[in-house]
């Protein structure tokens, strides 16, 4: 099997990587399909799932940072208001002029702390089949911005507001276990965002990238600086840039906390094996109760069925957790994570969205991906890196297929942009 041929460098010696996780006890891109999947995933809130990562001392994952999520968007009609005004992110000035934001088309980078959303033009919007977790110091500002769209003197006016608002719906939920609030927002294309307040007892490493680095954001000071005035009039003349420029450099949204993907049944273990063996990342599998059958909406998803008795499904749900960043020595949680939740419901075909990860041992990560045969070139981009020299030139490479390492079978598709910590994106 492929697994038996994987080697990684650990503690200055070469060791054979085998399955590293253990199963632990529980401690269509359309809005309709996504809604049905979301209901299937409501059995546990990702930000509050417990793991069995090491306790007692600070450690770091071999995956340093989940830095950005890349999504196609057909235009700027909703995304600027949604990502900047509603979610509380900032415009990256590096992609604000001379086109893009100032001209109303092209790619937009929406920044939050060390992380970003790359919003690229595409005729069809891309949708993550799952949930995107965002972290905040406090949720009151976000809730206030959302509630502005609840106002309306009459039914007709409320409907008009609904048509113009930059999101489809929102709800404020309370996690049964932690009693913490989660603001759930669905954008106009079907992407689901779960916004959580950062934990007060967070004891992760303050020197890691997600805490030590901030992406630049466009501020009012930049619009009036001498450098901008000398080099371009597009900043000063753009009403859009003036509208979205920030007073300060700190965004209300602090970071991408996690991305959760819905995956087919009986694949969580293989996915955890893949990240553990190829990257040496900390992984875990948690098993949570399946949602009640009557939580499914057959009108939204014909493949789901409601039980005559409403009894809970006897088959538990497995979730693979891939740790990113530092490990909290008290809770065992990592500062960021990828989650892969099994679901029996149909999953929309992969539409090309991607994530970007930073790794400290770039050469080792590339060689491991070569060993399992997943290094890949996306013809859409310039970084056509199929060799280590090519990868070092671009300081990044890509892969798309997550494999069952025992059989070589593709179990899930998700483009990864794997970057060196020396990448020029900083």
mmCIF file of C-alpha atoms in Angstrom:
data_model
loop_
_atom_site.group_PDB
_atom_site.id
_atom_site.type_symbol
_atom_site.label_atom_id
_atom_site.label_comp_id
_atom_site.label_asym_id
_atom_site.label_seq_id
_atom_site.Cartn_x
_atom_site.Cartn_y
_atom_site.Cartn_z
ATOM 1 C CA UNK A 1 0.000 0.000 0.000
ATOM 2 C CA UNK A 2 1.008 3.636 -0.415
ATOM 3 C CA UNK A 3 0.958 4.071 3.351
ATOM 4 C CA UNK A 4 3.853 1.661 3.902
ATOM 5 C CA UNK A 5 6.099 3.724 1.640
ATOM 6 C CA UNK A 6 5.601 7.047 3.393
ATOM 7 C CA UNK A 7 8.469 8.415 5.446
ATOM 8 C CA UNK A 8 8.681 11.604 7.427
ATOM 9 C CA UNK A 9 11.438 13.326 9.374
ATOM 10 C CA UNK A 10 10.618 13.387 13.080
ATOM 11 C CA UNK A 11 12.940 14.324 15.949
ATOM 12 C CA UNK A 12 15.868 14.457 13.497
ATOM 13 C CA UNK A 13 15.409 10.837 12.492
ATOM 14 C CA UNK A 14 13.545 9.138 9.673
ATOM 15 C CA UNK A 15 10.554 7.177 10.878
ATOM 16 C CA UNK A 16 7.847 5.208 9.135
ATOM 17 C CA UNK A 17 4.451 6.821 9.408
ATOM 18 C CA UNK A 18 1.525 4.545 10.137
ATOM 19 C CA UNK A 19 -2.053 5.270 11.059
ATOM 20 C CA UNK A 20 -1.840 7.924 13.769
ATOM 21 C CA UNK A 21 -5.448 8.471 14.821
ATOM 22 C CA UNK A 22 -7.665 6.475 17.074
ATOM 23 C CA UNK A 23 -11.435 6.512 17.022
ATOM 24 C CA UNK A 24 -12.488 8.374 20.145
ATOM 25 C CA UNK A 25 -15.847 8.386 21.886
ATOM 26 C CA UNK A 26 -17.848 11.561 21.570
ATOM 27 C CA UNK A 27 -16.738 13.933 24.665
ATOM 28 C CA UNK A 28 -25.460 20.730 -5.771
ATOM 29 C CA UNK A 29 -24.208 24.060 -4.721
ATOM 30 C CA UNK A 30 -27.812 25.238 -4.349
ATOM 31 C CA UNK A 31 -29.233 26.793 -1.199
ATOM 32 C CA UNK A 32 -31.694 23.890 -0.857
ATOM 33 C CA UNK A 33 -29.076 21.134 -0.976
ATOM 34 C CA UNK A 34 -26.771 23.091 1.328
ATOM 35 C CA UNK A 35 -29.669 23.625 3.753
ATOM 36 C CA UNK A 36 -30.335 19.906 3.936
ATOM 37 C CA UNK A 37 -26.657 19.176 4.567
ATOM 38 C CA UNK A 38 -26.549 21.857 7.233
ATOM 39 C CA UNK A 39 -29.463 20.259 9.053
ATOM 40 C CA UNK A 40 -27.690 16.915 8.885
ATOM 41 C CA UNK A 41 -24.640 18.506 10.517
ATOM 42 C CA UNK A 42 -26.399 20.129 13.457
ATOM 43 C CA UNK A 43 -25.658 17.243 15.835
ATOM 44 C CA UNK A 44 -22.526 18.970 17.120
ATOM 45 C CA UNK A 45 -21.024 22.434 16.857
ATOM 46 C CA UNK A 46 -17.510 22.150 15.332
ATOM 47 C CA UNK A 47 -15.905 24.825 17.502
ATOM 48 C CA UNK A 48 -16.870 22.941 20.666
ATOM 49 C CA UNK A 49 -15.937 19.382 19.668
ATOM 50 C CA UNK A 50 -13.382 17.833 22.019
ATOM 51 C CA UNK A 51 -10.257 16.106 20.687
ATOM 52 C CA UNK A 52 -7.634 13.777 22.071
ATOM 53 C CA UNK A 53 -4.686 15.928 20.952
ATOM 54 C CA UNK A 54 -1.783 15.989 23.462
ATOM 55 C CA UNK A 55 -2.357 17.798 26.754
ATOM 56 C CA UNK A 56 0.047 19.254 29.280
ATOM 57 C CA UNK A 57 2.553 21.105 27.088
ATOM 58 C CA UNK A 58 2.491 23.454 24.141
ATOM 59 C CA UNK A 59 2.997 21.794 20.783
ATOM 60 C CA UNK A 60 2.498 22.880 17.193
ATOM 61 C CA UNK A 61 1.011 21.135 14.212
ATOM 62 C CA UNK A 62 3.111 20.588 11.103
ATOM 63 C CA UNK A 63 0.379 22.606 9.376
ATOM 64 C CA UNK A 64 1.186 26.148 10.448
ATOM 65 C CA UNK A 65 -1.733 28.218 9.174
ATOM 66 C CA UNK A 66 -4.987 27.903 7.250
ATOM 67 C CA UNK A 67 -4.380 31.197 5.481
ATOM 68 C CA UNK A 68 -7.136 31.663 2.900
ATOM 69 C CA UNK A 69 -10.251 30.258 1.282
ATOM 70 C CA UNK A 70 -10.674 30.918 -2.448
ATOM 71 C CA UNK A 71 -14.217 31.246 -3.850
ATOM 72 C CA UNK A 72 -15.556 32.270 -7.244
ATOM 73 C CA UNK A 73 -18.101 35.084 -7.181
ATOM 74 C CA UNK A 74 -20.011 36.355 -10.240
ATOM 75 C CA UNK A 75 -19.815 40.064 -9.300
ATOM 76 C CA UNK A 76 -19.325 42.520 -6.444
ATOM 77 C CA UNK A 77 -23.046 43.107 -5.870
ATOM 78 C CA UNK A 78 -23.194 41.365 -2.503
ATOM 79 C CA UNK A 79 -19.684 40.413 -1.474
ATOM 80 C CA UNK A 80 -18.326 43.834 -0.499
ATOM 81 C CA UNK A 81 -21.198 44.585 1.855
ATOM 82 C CA UNK A 82 -21.248 41.018 3.153
ATOM 83 C CA UNK A 83 -17.559 40.413 3.859
ATOM 84 C CA UNK A 84 -16.613 43.977 4.807
ATOM 85 C CA UNK A 85 -19.662 45.572 6.432
ATOM 86 C CA UNK A 86 -21.479 42.502 7.782
ATOM 87 C CA UNK A 87 -18.697 40.055 8.702
ATOM 88 C CA UNK A 88 -16.341 42.876 9.665
ATOM 89 C CA UNK A 89 -13.301 42.228 7.454
ATOM 90 C CA UNK A 90 -11.041 44.692 5.614
ATOM 91 C CA UNK A 91 -10.030 45.222 2.004
ATOM 92 C CA UNK A 92 -6.491 44.149 1.175
ATOM 93 C CA UNK A 93 -4.943 47.244 -0.475
ATOM 94 C CA UNK A 94 -2.740 45.048 -2.669
ATOM 95 C CA UNK A 95 -5.792 44.053 -4.703
ATOM 96 C CA UNK A 96 -7.823 47.253 -4.522
ATOM 97 C CA UNK A 97 -6.369 49.156 -7.498
ATOM 98 C CA UNK A 98 -6.022 49.877 -10.382
ATOM 99 C CA UNK A 99 -8.924 47.538 -11.091
ATOM 100 C CA UNK A 100 -10.723 45.088 -8.825
ATOM 101 C CA UNK A 101 -12.495 46.975 -6.023
ATOM 102 C CA UNK A 102 -12.017 50.449 -7.505
ATOM 103 C CA UNK A 103 -13.417 49.351 -10.877
ATOM 104 C CA UNK A 104 -16.142 47.004 -9.617
ATOM 105 C CA UNK A 105 -14.796 43.774 -11.102
ATOM 106 C CA UNK A 106 -12.046 41.233 -10.633
ATOM 107 C CA UNK A 107 -10.576 39.653 -7.508
ATOM 108 C CA UNK A 108 -11.120 40.999 -4.008
ATOM 109 C CA UNK A 109 -9.120 39.973 -0.958
ATOM 110 C CA UNK A 110 -11.138 40.298 2.251
ATOM 111 C CA UNK A 111 -8.769 40.117 5.229
ATOM 112 C CA UNK A 112 -9.367 39.111 8.844
ATOM 113 C CA UNK A 113 -6.286 38.961 11.044
ATOM 114 C CA UNK A 114 -3.732 36.614 9.496
ATOM 115 C CA UNK A 115 -6.342 35.022 7.245
ATOM 116 C CA UNK A 116 -8.135 35.966 4.038
ATOM 117 C CA UNK A 117 -10.911 35.216 1.602
ATOM 118 C CA UNK A 118 -9.857 35.372 -2.031
ATOM 119 C CA UNK A 119 -13.004 36.272 -3.953
ATOM 120 C CA UNK A 120 -12.269 35.669 -7.615
ATOM 121 C CA UNK A 121 -14.496 36.395 -10.599
ATOM 122 C CA UNK A 122 -16.330 33.366 -11.946
ATOM 123 C CA UNK A 123 -19.646 33.103 -13.744
ATOM 124 C CA UNK A 124 -20.878 30.515 -11.245
ATOM 125 C CA UNK A 125 -20.475 31.148 -7.533
ATOM 126 C CA UNK A 126 -18.581 28.468 -5.631
ATOM 127 C CA UNK A 127 -20.010 27.003 -2.435
ATOM 128 C CA UNK A 128 -18.204 25.112 0.315
ATOM 129 C CA UNK A 129 -20.270 21.978 1.094
ATOM 130 C CA UNK A 130 -20.176 22.479 4.827
ATOM 131 C CA UNK A 131 -19.496 25.396 7.158
ATOM 132 C CA UNK A 132 -16.877 28.097 7.590
ATOM 133 C CA UNK A 133 -16.074 29.032 11.200
ATOM 134 C CA UNK A 134 -15.018 32.601 12.010
ATOM 135 C CA UNK A 135 -13.759 33.916 15.358
ATOM 136 C CA UNK A 136 -14.538 37.226 17.087
ATOM 137 C CA UNK A 137 -13.545 38.850 20.359
ATOM 138 C CA UNK A 138 -17.203 39.750 20.809
ATOM 139 C CA UNK A 139 -20.352 39.007 18.784
ATOM 140 C CA UNK A 140 -22.357 42.107 19.720
ATOM 141 C CA UNK A 141 -21.123 44.214 16.806
ATOM 142 C CA UNK A 142 -21.880 41.452 14.312
ATOM 143 C CA UNK A 143 -25.370 40.908 15.744
ATOM 144 C CA UNK A 144 -26.057 44.638 15.584
ATOM 145 C CA UNK A 145 -25.037 44.834 11.920
ATOM 146 C CA UNK A 146 -27.282 41.886 11.066
ATOM 147 C CA UNK A 147 -30.271 43.226 12.997
ATOM 148 C CA UNK A 148 -30.282 46.392 10.902
ATOM 149 C CA UNK A 149 -31.807 44.261 8.164
ATOM 150 C CA UNK A 150 -34.657 43.153 10.446
ATOM 151 C CA UNK A 151 -36.150 46.635 10.477
ATOM 152 C CA UNK A 152 -39.072 47.647 8.255
ATOM 153 C CA UNK A 153 -42.326 49.542 8.727
ATOM 154 C CA UNK A 154 -44.489 47.056 6.851
ATOM 155 C CA UNK A 155 -44.519 43.652 5.271
ATOM 156 C CA UNK A 156 -43.814 44.996 1.793
ATOM 157 C CA UNK A 157 -40.881 47.049 2.987
ATOM 158 C CA UNK A 158 -39.401 44.086 4.846
ATOM 159 C CA UNK A 159 -39.577 42.013 1.666
ATOM 160 C CA UNK A 160 -37.794 44.760 -0.243
ATOM 161 C CA UNK A 161 -35.077 44.879 2.410
ATOM 162 C CA UNK A 162 -34.743 41.109 2.106
ATOM 163 C CA UNK A 163 -34.095 41.417 -1.627
ATOM 164 C CA UNK A 164 -31.353 43.980 -1.101
ATOM 165 C CA UNK A 165 -29.569 42.519 1.894
ATOM 166 C CA UNK A 166 -26.175 40.913 1.155
ATOM 167 C CA UNK A 167 -27.006 37.614 2.841
ATOM 168 C CA UNK A 168 -29.796 35.048 2.593
ATOM 169 C CA UNK A 169 -30.554 34.459 6.272
ATOM 170 C CA UNK A 170 -29.103 34.414 9.778
ATOM 171 C CA UNK A 171 -29.877 32.916 13.164
ATOM 172 C CA UNK A 172 -28.425 33.209 16.653
ATOM 173 C CA UNK A 173 -27.993 29.782 18.209
ATOM 174 C CA UNK A 174 -26.743 28.573 21.589
ATOM 175 C CA UNK A 175 -24.596 25.467 21.809
ATOM 176 C CA UNK A 176 -26.241 22.960 24.181
ATOM 177 C CA UNK A 177 -22.934 21.813 25.653
ATOM 178 C CA UNK A 178 -20.917 25.008 26.083
ATOM 179 C CA UNK A 179 -23.843 27.459 26.280
ATOM 180 C CA UNK A 180 -21.854 29.666 23.903
ATOM 181 C CA UNK A 181 -23.546 31.732 21.211
ATOM 182 C CA UNK A 182 -22.987 31.025 17.530
ATOM 183 C CA UNK A 183 -24.208 33.400 14.842
ATOM 184 C CA UNK A 184 -25.032 31.355 11.751
ATOM 185 C CA UNK A 185 -25.182 33.278 8.450
ATOM 186 C CA UNK A 186 -25.957 31.995 4.953
ATOM 187 C CA UNK A 187 -24.640 34.194 2.143
ATOM 188 C CA UNK A 188 -26.491 34.857 -1.103
ATOM 189 C CA UNK A 189 -24.865 31.863 -2.775
ATOM 190 C CA UNK A 190 -25.339 29.223 -0.067
ATOM 191 C CA UNK A 191 -22.076 29.389 1.883
ATOM 192 C CA UNK A 192 -22.689 28.900 5.612
ATOM 193 C CA UNK A 193 -20.681 30.907 8.172
ATOM 194 C CA UNK A 194 -20.637 30.058 11.878
ATOM 195 C CA UNK A 195 -19.333 33.010 13.881
ATOM 196 C CA UNK A 196 -18.021 32.223 17.366
ATOM 197 C CA UNK A 197 -16.592 34.218 20.233
ATOM 198 C CA UNK A 198 -12.973 33.430 21.075
ATOM 199 C CA UNK A 199 -12.554 31.464 24.281
ATOM 200 C CA UNK A 200 -11.344 33.375 27.344
ATOM 201 C CA UNK A 201 -9.088 30.502 28.415
ATOM 202 C CA UNK A 202 -7.316 30.164 25.095
ATOM 203 C CA UNK A 203 -3.750 29.100 25.923
ATOM 204 C CA UNK A 204 -2.296 28.574 22.455
ATOM 205 C CA UNK A 205 1.088 29.876 21.344
ATOM 206 C CA UNK A 206 1.114 33.658 20.893
ATOM 207 C CA UNK A 207 4.121 33.394 18.569
ATOM 208 C CA UNK A 208 2.329 31.348 15.915
ATOM 209 C CA UNK A 209 1.370 32.994 12.630
ATOM 210 C CA UNK A 210 -2.353 33.328 13.312
ATOM 211 C CA UNK A 211 -1.598 35.479 16.367
ATOM 212 C CA UNK A 212 1.661 37.165 15.399
ATOM 213 C CA UNK A 213 0.782 38.304 11.862
ATOM 214 C CA UNK A 214 -1.944 40.496 10.410
ATOM 215 C CA UNK A 215 -2.742 40.925 6.757
ATOM 216 C CA UNK A 216 -2.838 44.596 5.658
ATOM 217 C CA UNK A 217 -6.190 46.350 5.371
ATOM 218 C CA UNK A 218 -7.114 49.527 3.536
ATOM 219 C CA UNK A 219 -7.479 52.467 5.931
ATOM 220 C CA UNK A 220 -8.545 56.091 5.561
ATOM 221 C CA UNK A 221 -4.954 57.076 6.291
ATOM 222 C CA UNK A 222 -3.806 55.161 3.206
ATOM 223 C CA UNK A 223 -6.278 57.078 1.027
ATOM 224 C CA UNK A 224 -4.669 60.372 1.974
ATOM 225 C CA UNK A 225 -1.032 59.303 2.197
ATOM 226 C CA UNK A 226 1.584 60.982 0.047
ATOM 227 C CA UNK A 227 2.628 57.678 -1.532
ATOM 228 C CA UNK A 228 -0.898 56.990 -2.738
ATOM 229 C CA UNK A 229 -1.400 60.511 -4.038
ATOM 230 C CA UNK A 230 1.863 60.387 -5.953
ATOM 231 C CA UNK A 231 1.355 56.931 -7.463
ATOM 232 C CA UNK A 232 -2.348 56.658 -8.195
ATOM 233 C CA UNK A 233 -5.537 58.674 -8.283
ATOM 234 C CA UNK A 234 -7.667 55.531 -8.136
ATOM 235 C CA UNK A 235 -7.614 55.398 -4.350
ATOM 236 C CA UNK A 236 -8.788 58.974 -3.903
ATOM 237 C CA UNK A 237 -11.355 58.974 -6.703
ATOM 238 C CA UNK A 238 -13.041 55.678 -5.836
ATOM 239 C CA UNK A 239 -16.214 56.126 -3.824
ATOM 240 C CA UNK A 240 -16.193 52.361 -3.191
ATOM 241 C CA UNK A 241 -12.778 52.486 -1.556
ATOM 242 C CA UNK A 242 -13.761 55.500 0.528
ATOM 243 C CA UNK A 243 -16.886 53.639 1.631
ATOM 244 C CA UNK A 244 -15.046 50.528 2.783
ATOM 245 C CA UNK A 245 -11.756 51.981 4.066
ATOM 246 C CA UNK A 246 -11.313 51.391 7.790
ATOM 247 C CA UNK A 247 -10.460 53.805 10.587
ATOM 248 C CA UNK A 248 -8.197 51.242 12.282
ATOM 249 C CA UNK A 249 -6.089 48.264 11.209
ATOM 250 C CA UNK A 250 -7.848 45.739 13.477
ATOM 251 C CA UNK A 251 -10.835 43.936 11.952
ATOM 252 C CA UNK A 252 -13.880 42.826 13.944
ATOM 253 C CA UNK A 253 -13.545 39.328 12.481
ATOM 254 C CA UNK A 254 -10.283 38.016 13.875
ATOM 255 C CA UNK A 255 -9.633 34.870 11.829
ATOM 256 C CA UNK A 256 -10.882 31.836 9.963
ATOM 257 C CA UNK A 257 -11.237 29.339 12.806
ATOM 258 C CA UNK A 258 -12.144 26.194 10.878
ATOM 259 C CA UNK A 259 -13.620 24.876 7.659
ATOM 260 C CA UNK A 260 -15.933 21.893 7.869
ATOM 261 C CA UNK A 261 -16.644 19.761 4.807
ATOM 262 C CA UNK A 262 -19.370 17.161 4.398
ATOM 263 C CA UNK A 263 -17.898 13.905 3.121
ATOM 264 C CA UNK A 264 -19.337 10.492 2.150
ATOM 265 C CA UNK A 265 -19.887 7.795 4.802
ATOM 266 C CA UNK A 266 -16.904 5.681 5.858
ATOM 267 C CA UNK A 267 -14.290 8.186 4.666
ATOM 268 C CA UNK A 268 -13.332 10.094 7.847
ATOM 269 C CA UNK A 269 -10.728 7.506 8.874
ATOM 270 C CA UNK A 270 -9.038 7.533 5.460
ATOM 271 C CA UNK A 271 -8.981 11.346 5.426
ATOM 272 C CA UNK A 272 -7.407 11.473 8.883
ATOM 273 C CA UNK A 273 -4.812 8.884 7.774
ATOM 274 C CA UNK A 274 -3.967 11.009 4.742
ATOM 275 C CA UNK A 275 -3.159 14.193 6.668
ATOM 276 C CA UNK A 276 -1.394 12.304 9.435
ATOM 277 C CA UNK A 277 0.782 10.249 7.104
ATOM 278 C CA UNK A 278 1.511 12.803 4.389
ATOM 279 C CA UNK A 279 1.952 15.895 6.564
ATOM 280 C CA UNK A 280 2.515 14.431 10.034
ATOM 281 C CA UNK A 281 -0.342 16.625 11.261
ATOM 282 C CA UNK A 282 -2.241 15.882 14.478
ATOM 283 C CA UNK A 283 -5.524 14.198 13.586
ATOM 284 C CA UNK A 284 -8.410 12.739 15.509
ATOM 285 C CA UNK A 285 -11.774 11.174 14.823
ATOM 286 C CA UNK A 286 -14.715 11.960 17.069
ATOM 287 C CA UNK A 287 -18.002 10.107 16.927
ATOM 288 C CA UNK A 288 -21.184 12.048 17.611
ATOM 289 C CA UNK A 289 -24.818 10.907 17.596
ATOM 290 C CA UNK A 290 -26.574 11.186 14.260
ATOM 291 C CA UNK A 291 -29.312 13.803 14.071
ATOM 292 C CA UNK A 292 -32.935 12.747 14.410
ATOM 293 C CA UNK A 293 -34.480 11.731 11.112
ATOM 294 C CA UNK A 294 -37.104 14.425 11.482
ATOM 295 C CA UNK A 295 -34.306 17.011 11.437
ATOM 296 C CA UNK A 296 -33.992 16.326 7.702
ATOM 297 C CA UNK A 297 -36.159 18.282 5.326
ATOM 298 C CA UNK A 298 -37.354 16.005 2.507
ATOM 299 C CA UNK A 299 -38.656 19.011 0.594
ATOM 300 C CA UNK A 300 -35.135 20.377 0.393
ATOM 301 C CA UNK A 301 -33.484 17.049 -0.285
ATOM 302 C CA UNK A 302 -35.486 14.169 -1.787
ATOM 303 C CA UNK A 303 -32.741 11.718 -0.799
ATOM 304 C CA UNK A 304 -33.389 12.288 2.894
ATOM 305 C CA UNK A 305 -36.325 10.578 4.562
ATOM 306 C CA UNK A 306 -38.214 11.187 7.767
ATOM 307 C CA UNK A 307 -39.039 8.309 10.042
ATOM 308 C CA UNK A 308 -42.602 7.442 11.016
ATOM 309 C CA UNK A 309 -41.452 7.242 14.614
ATOM 310 C CA UNK A 310 -38.954 10.101 14.576
ATOM 311 C CA UNK A 311 -36.406 7.853 16.295
ATOM 312 C CA UNK A 312 -32.739 8.736 16.184
ATOM 313 C CA UNK A 313 -30.647 7.022 13.547
ATOM 314 C CA UNK A 314 -28.642 4.203 15.162
ATOM 315 C CA UNK A 315 -25.583 4.933 12.997
ATOM 316 C CA UNK A 316 -23.257 7.499 14.623
ATOM 317 C CA UNK A 317 -21.549 10.255 12.674
ATOM 318 C CA UNK A 318 -17.749 10.314 12.398
ATOM 319 C CA UNK A 319 -15.853 13.588 12.068
ATOM 320 C CA UNK A 320 -12.179 13.732 11.125
ATOM 321 C CA UNK A 321 -10.368 16.660 12.752
ATOM 322 C CA UNK A 322 -7.091 17.954 11.303
ATOM 323 C CA UNK A 323 -5.217 20.230 13.700
ATOM 324 C CA UNK A 324 -3.568 23.432 12.456
ATOM 325 C CA UNK A 325 -1.390 25.813 14.456
ATOM 326 C CA UNK A 326 -0.597 25.328 18.131
ATOM 327 C CA UNK A 327 -2.257 22.863 20.492
ATOM 328 C CA UNK A 328 -3.822 24.274 23.654
ATOM 329 C CA UNK A 329 -2.181 22.265 26.472
ATOM 330 C CA UNK A 330 -5.337 22.501 28.583
ATOM 331 C CA UNK A 331 -8.069 21.584 26.102
ATOM 332 C CA UNK A 332 -6.119 19.755 23.408
ATOM 333 C CA UNK A 333 -7.724 21.947 20.734
ATOM 334 C CA UNK A 334 -5.718 23.542 17.965
ATOM 335 C CA UNK A 335 -6.022 27.201 17.027
ATOM 336 C CA UNK A 336 -7.457 26.248 13.617
ATOM 337 C CA UNK A 337 -8.751 23.040 12.106
ATOM 338 C CA UNK A 338 -10.147 21.290 9.074
ATOM 339 C CA UNK A 339 -13.145 19.077 9.804
ATOM 340 C CA UNK A 340 -14.592 16.367 7.592
ATOM 341 C CA UNK A 341 -18.069 15.276 8.719
ATOM 342 C CA UNK A 342 -19.581 12.126 7.251
ATOM 343 C CA UNK A 343 -23.125 12.434 5.936
ATOM 344 C CA UNK A 344 -25.436 10.007 4.106
ATOM 345 C CA UNK A 345 -26.917 12.881 2.101
ATOM 346 C CA UNK A 346 -25.847 13.663 -1.471
ATOM 347 C CA UNK A 347 -22.917 16.078 -1.670
ATOM 348 C CA UNK A 348 -22.750 18.568 -4.572
ATOM 349 C CA UNK A 349 -20.025 17.873 -7.169
ATOM 350 C CA UNK A 350 -16.724 19.580 -6.386
ATOM 351 C CA UNK A 351 -16.817 23.068 -7.933
ATOM 352 C CA UNK A 352 -13.161 24.120 -7.629
ATOM 353 C CA UNK A 353 -13.040 26.171 -4.404
ATOM 354 C CA UNK A 354 -9.713 25.861 -2.623
ATOM 355 C CA UNK A 355 -7.872 26.474 0.638
ATOM 356 C CA UNK A 356 -4.298 27.593 1.312
ATOM 357 C CA UNK A 357 -2.096 26.062 4.019
ATOM 358 C CA UNK A 358 1.347 27.162 5.239
ATOM 359 C CA UNK A 359 3.893 24.540 6.257
ATOM 360 C CA UNK A 360 7.283 25.010 7.968
ATOM 361 C CA UNK A 361 9.046 22.054 6.258
ATOM 362 C CA UNK A 362 8.117 22.871 2.681
ATOM 363 C CA UNK A 363 10.479 20.402 0.969
ATOM 364 C CA UNK A 364 9.324 17.490 3.124
ATOM 365 C CA UNK A 365 5.671 18.309 2.428
ATOM 366 C CA UNK A 366 6.331 18.399 -1.317
ATOM 367 C CA UNK A 367 8.226 15.086 -1.298
ATOM 368 C CA UNK A 368 5.445 13.409 0.686
ATOM 369 C CA UNK A 369 2.833 14.582 -1.812
ATOM 370 C CA UNK A 370 5.037 13.334 -4.669
ATOM 371 C CA UNK A 371 5.366 9.965 -2.928
ATOM 372 C CA UNK A 372 1.599 9.449 -2.920
ATOM 373 C CA UNK A 373 1.176 10.902 -6.416
ATOM 374 C CA UNK A 374 -1.094 13.848 -5.656
ATOM 375 C CA UNK A 375 0.977 16.879 -6.759
ATOM 376 C CA UNK A 376 -1.202 18.663 -9.292
ATOM 377 C CA UNK A 377 -1.279 21.748 -11.515
ATOM 378 C CA UNK A 378 -4.378 23.913 -11.770
ATOM 379 C CA UNK A 379 -4.328 25.345 -15.317
ATOM 380 C CA UNK A 380 -6.113 28.435 -14.042
ATOM 381 C CA UNK A 381 -2.988 29.679 -12.235
ATOM 382 C CA UNK A 382 0.613 30.444 -13.172
ATOM 383 C CA UNK A 383 2.279 28.334 -10.466
ATOM 384 C CA UNK A 384 2.748 25.136 -12.483
ATOM 385 C CA UNK A 385 4.984 23.359 -9.984
ATOM 386 C CA UNK A 386 5.547 19.641 -10.565
ATOM 387 C CA UNK A 387 9.149 19.483 -9.320
ATOM 388 C CA UNK A 388 10.762 20.609 -6.084
ATOM 389 C CA UNK A 389 12.712 23.303 -7.942
ATOM 390 C CA UNK A 390 9.492 24.565 -9.463
ATOM 391 C CA UNK A 391 7.765 24.514 -6.099
ATOM 392 C CA UNK A 392 10.656 26.407 -4.514
ATOM 393 C CA UNK A 393 10.511 28.986 -7.288
ATOM 394 C CA UNK A 394 6.851 29.705 -6.586
ATOM 395 C CA UNK A 395 7.176 28.869 -2.881
ATOM 396 C CA UNK A 396 4.022 26.808 -3.233
ATOM 397 C CA UNK A 397 2.498 23.782 -4.930
ATOM 398 C CA UNK A 398 -0.976 22.306 -5.246
ATOM 399 C CA UNK A 399 -2.791 19.036 -4.809
ATOM 400 C CA UNK A 400 -6.478 18.174 -5.108
ATOM 401 C CA UNK A 401 -7.056 14.503 -4.305
ATOM 402 C CA UNK A 402 -7.312 13.143 -0.769
ATOM 403 C CA UNK A 403 -6.598 9.413 -0.992
ATOM 404 C CA UNK A 404 -7.307 6.234 0.859
ATOM 405 C CA UNK A 405 -3.632 5.411 1.335
ATOM 406 C CA UNK A 406 -4.298 1.678 1.540
ATOM 407 C CA UNK A 407 -5.950 1.466 -1.884
ATOM 408 C CA UNK A 408 -5.023 4.699 -3.680
ATOM 409 C CA UNK A 409 -8.716 5.478 -4.157
ATOM 410 C CA UNK A 410 -9.768 9.148 -4.174
ATOM 411 C CA UNK A 411 -12.117 9.694 -1.222
ATOM 412 C CA UNK A 412 -12.541 13.484 -1.435
ATOM 413 C CA UNK A 413 -11.590 16.336 -3.747
ATOM 414 C CA UNK A 414 -10.380 19.649 -2.343
ATOM 415 C CA UNK A 415 -7.692 21.787 -3.918
ATOM 416 C CA UNK A 416 -4.925 22.673 -1.449
ATOM 417 C CA UNK A 417 -2.473 25.481 -2.139
ATOM 418 C CA UNK A 418 0.473 24.456 0.039
ATOM 419 C CA UNK A 419 2.796 27.360 0.768
ATOM 420 C CA UNK A 420 6.203 27.853 2.318
ATOM 421 C CA UNK A 421 6.369 30.192 5.309
ATOM 422 C CA UNK A 422 8.739 32.196 3.085
ATOM 423 C CA UNK A 423 5.949 32.859 0.582
ATOM 424 C CA UNK A 424 5.732 36.462 -0.622
ATOM 425 C CA UNK A 425 2.026 36.649 0.261
ATOM 426 C CA UNK A 426 3.086 38.110 3.610
#
